[in-house]
Short mmCIF file of C-alpha atoms in Angstrom, two decimals:
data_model
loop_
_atom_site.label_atom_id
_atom_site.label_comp_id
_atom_site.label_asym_id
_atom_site.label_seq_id
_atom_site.Cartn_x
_atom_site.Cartn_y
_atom_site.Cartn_z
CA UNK W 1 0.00 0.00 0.00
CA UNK W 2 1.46 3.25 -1.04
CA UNK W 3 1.02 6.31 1.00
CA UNK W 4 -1.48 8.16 -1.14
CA UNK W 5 -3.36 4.56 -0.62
CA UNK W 6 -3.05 4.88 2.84
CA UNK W 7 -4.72 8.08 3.19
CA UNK W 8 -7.41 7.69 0.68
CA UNK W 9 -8.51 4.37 2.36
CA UNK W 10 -8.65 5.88 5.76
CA UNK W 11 -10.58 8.97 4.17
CA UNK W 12 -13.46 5.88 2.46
CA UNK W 13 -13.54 4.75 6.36
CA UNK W 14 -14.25 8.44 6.71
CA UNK W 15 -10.94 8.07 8.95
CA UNK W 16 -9.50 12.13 7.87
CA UNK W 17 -5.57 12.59 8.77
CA UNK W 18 -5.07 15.65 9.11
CA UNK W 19 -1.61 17.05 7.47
CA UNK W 20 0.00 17.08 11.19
CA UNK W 21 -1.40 13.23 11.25
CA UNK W 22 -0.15 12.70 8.22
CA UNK W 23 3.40 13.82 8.99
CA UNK W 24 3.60 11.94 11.67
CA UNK W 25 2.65 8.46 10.62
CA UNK W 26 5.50 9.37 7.98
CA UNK W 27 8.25 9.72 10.99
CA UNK W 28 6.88 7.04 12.70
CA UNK W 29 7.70 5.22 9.42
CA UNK W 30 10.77 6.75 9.16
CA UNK W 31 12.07 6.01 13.07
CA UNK W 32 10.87 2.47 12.42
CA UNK W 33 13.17 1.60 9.62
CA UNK W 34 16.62 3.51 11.29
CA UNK W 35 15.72 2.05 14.82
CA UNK W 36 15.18 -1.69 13.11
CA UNK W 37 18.64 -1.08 11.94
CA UNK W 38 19.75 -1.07 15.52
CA UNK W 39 17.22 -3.47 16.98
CA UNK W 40 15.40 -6.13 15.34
CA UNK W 41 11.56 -4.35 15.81
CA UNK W 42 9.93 -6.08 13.01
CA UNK W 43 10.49 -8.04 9.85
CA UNK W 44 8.59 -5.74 8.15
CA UNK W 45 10.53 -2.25 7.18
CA UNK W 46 9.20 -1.67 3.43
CA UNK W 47 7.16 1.51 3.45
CA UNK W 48 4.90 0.18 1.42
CA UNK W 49 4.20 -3.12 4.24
CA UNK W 50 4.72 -0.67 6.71
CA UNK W 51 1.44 1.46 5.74
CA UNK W 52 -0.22 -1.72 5.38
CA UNK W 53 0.53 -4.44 7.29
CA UNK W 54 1.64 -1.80 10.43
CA UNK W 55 -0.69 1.14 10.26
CA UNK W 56 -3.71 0.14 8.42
CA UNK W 57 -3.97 -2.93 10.58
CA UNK W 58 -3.83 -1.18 13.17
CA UNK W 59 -6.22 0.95 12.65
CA UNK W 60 -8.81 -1.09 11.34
CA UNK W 61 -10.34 -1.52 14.89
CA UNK W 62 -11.44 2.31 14.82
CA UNK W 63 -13.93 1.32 12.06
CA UNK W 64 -16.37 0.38 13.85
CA UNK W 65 -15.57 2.29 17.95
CA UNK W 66 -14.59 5.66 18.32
CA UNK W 67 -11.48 6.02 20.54
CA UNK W 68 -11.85 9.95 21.11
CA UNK W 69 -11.27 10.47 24.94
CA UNK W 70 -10.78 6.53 25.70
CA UNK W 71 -8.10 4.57 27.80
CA UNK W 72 -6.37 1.76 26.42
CA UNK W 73 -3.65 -0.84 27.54
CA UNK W 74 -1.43 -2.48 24.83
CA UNK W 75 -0.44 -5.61 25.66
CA UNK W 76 2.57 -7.35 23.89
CA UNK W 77 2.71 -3.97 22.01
CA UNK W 78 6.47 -4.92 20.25
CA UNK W 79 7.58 -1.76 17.77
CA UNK W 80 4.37 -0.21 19.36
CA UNK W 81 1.28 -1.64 17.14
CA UNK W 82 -1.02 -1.16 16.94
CA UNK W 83 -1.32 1.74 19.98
CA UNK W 84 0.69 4.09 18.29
CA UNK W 85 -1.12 4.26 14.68
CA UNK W 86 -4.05 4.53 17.30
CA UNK W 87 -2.73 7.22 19.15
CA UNK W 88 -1.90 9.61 16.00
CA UNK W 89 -5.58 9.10 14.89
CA UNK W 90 -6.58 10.08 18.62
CA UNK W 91 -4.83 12.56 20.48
CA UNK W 92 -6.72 12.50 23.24
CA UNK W 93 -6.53 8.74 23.73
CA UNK W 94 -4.56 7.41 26.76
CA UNK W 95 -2.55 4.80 26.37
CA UNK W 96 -0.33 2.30 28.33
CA UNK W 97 2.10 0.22 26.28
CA UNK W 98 3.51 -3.16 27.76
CA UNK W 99 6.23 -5.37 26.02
CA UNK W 100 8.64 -7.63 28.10
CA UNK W 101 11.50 -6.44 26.17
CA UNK W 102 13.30 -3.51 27.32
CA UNK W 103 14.91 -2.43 23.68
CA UNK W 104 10.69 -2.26 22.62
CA UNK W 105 9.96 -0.41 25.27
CA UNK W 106 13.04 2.04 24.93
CA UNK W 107 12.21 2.50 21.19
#
């Protein structure tokens, strides 16, 4: 899935990101691949899988509940999917990430 993909099928789930959403998914893509360099994250660094296989499936849970102003414990959360992608769709949504390694957590 190509960026411009990305967007346009969060826009048919009537999903908007806004340009400040937008540039962040596209660090978040970015600190992915240079910290995978460092630290095995994921198997899965091709921007194109990324916006896929990372973000979109992660997001696909906010088709059908609205997490505006809603608490939420990741469990098991690894390179930090899918409460991150969550969490740059909804600012306001609290979140707790737990992993049981350290170098996750750090990233």
């Amino acid at each position: 899935m190509k960026w411009e993909e990305f967007v346009e099928a969060c826009r048919q789930k009537e999903i908007e990101c806004s340009p400040k959403q937008q540039e962040q998914f596209v660090r978040y893509a970015q600190l992915l691949q240079e910290w995978n360099e460092k630290m095995n994250l994921t198997a899965i660094t091709d921007k194109v899988d990324v916006y896929l296989k990372h973000f979109y499936d992660s997001i696909t849970i906010a088709f059908d509940f609205d997490f505006n102003n809603q608490t939420l414990i990741d469990v098991g959360a690894g390179a930090g999917f899918p409460s991150v992608p969550l969490k740059i769709l909804y600012p306001n949504l609290k979140i707790t990430i737990v992993d049981s390694l350290n170098k996750r957590i750090t990233f």
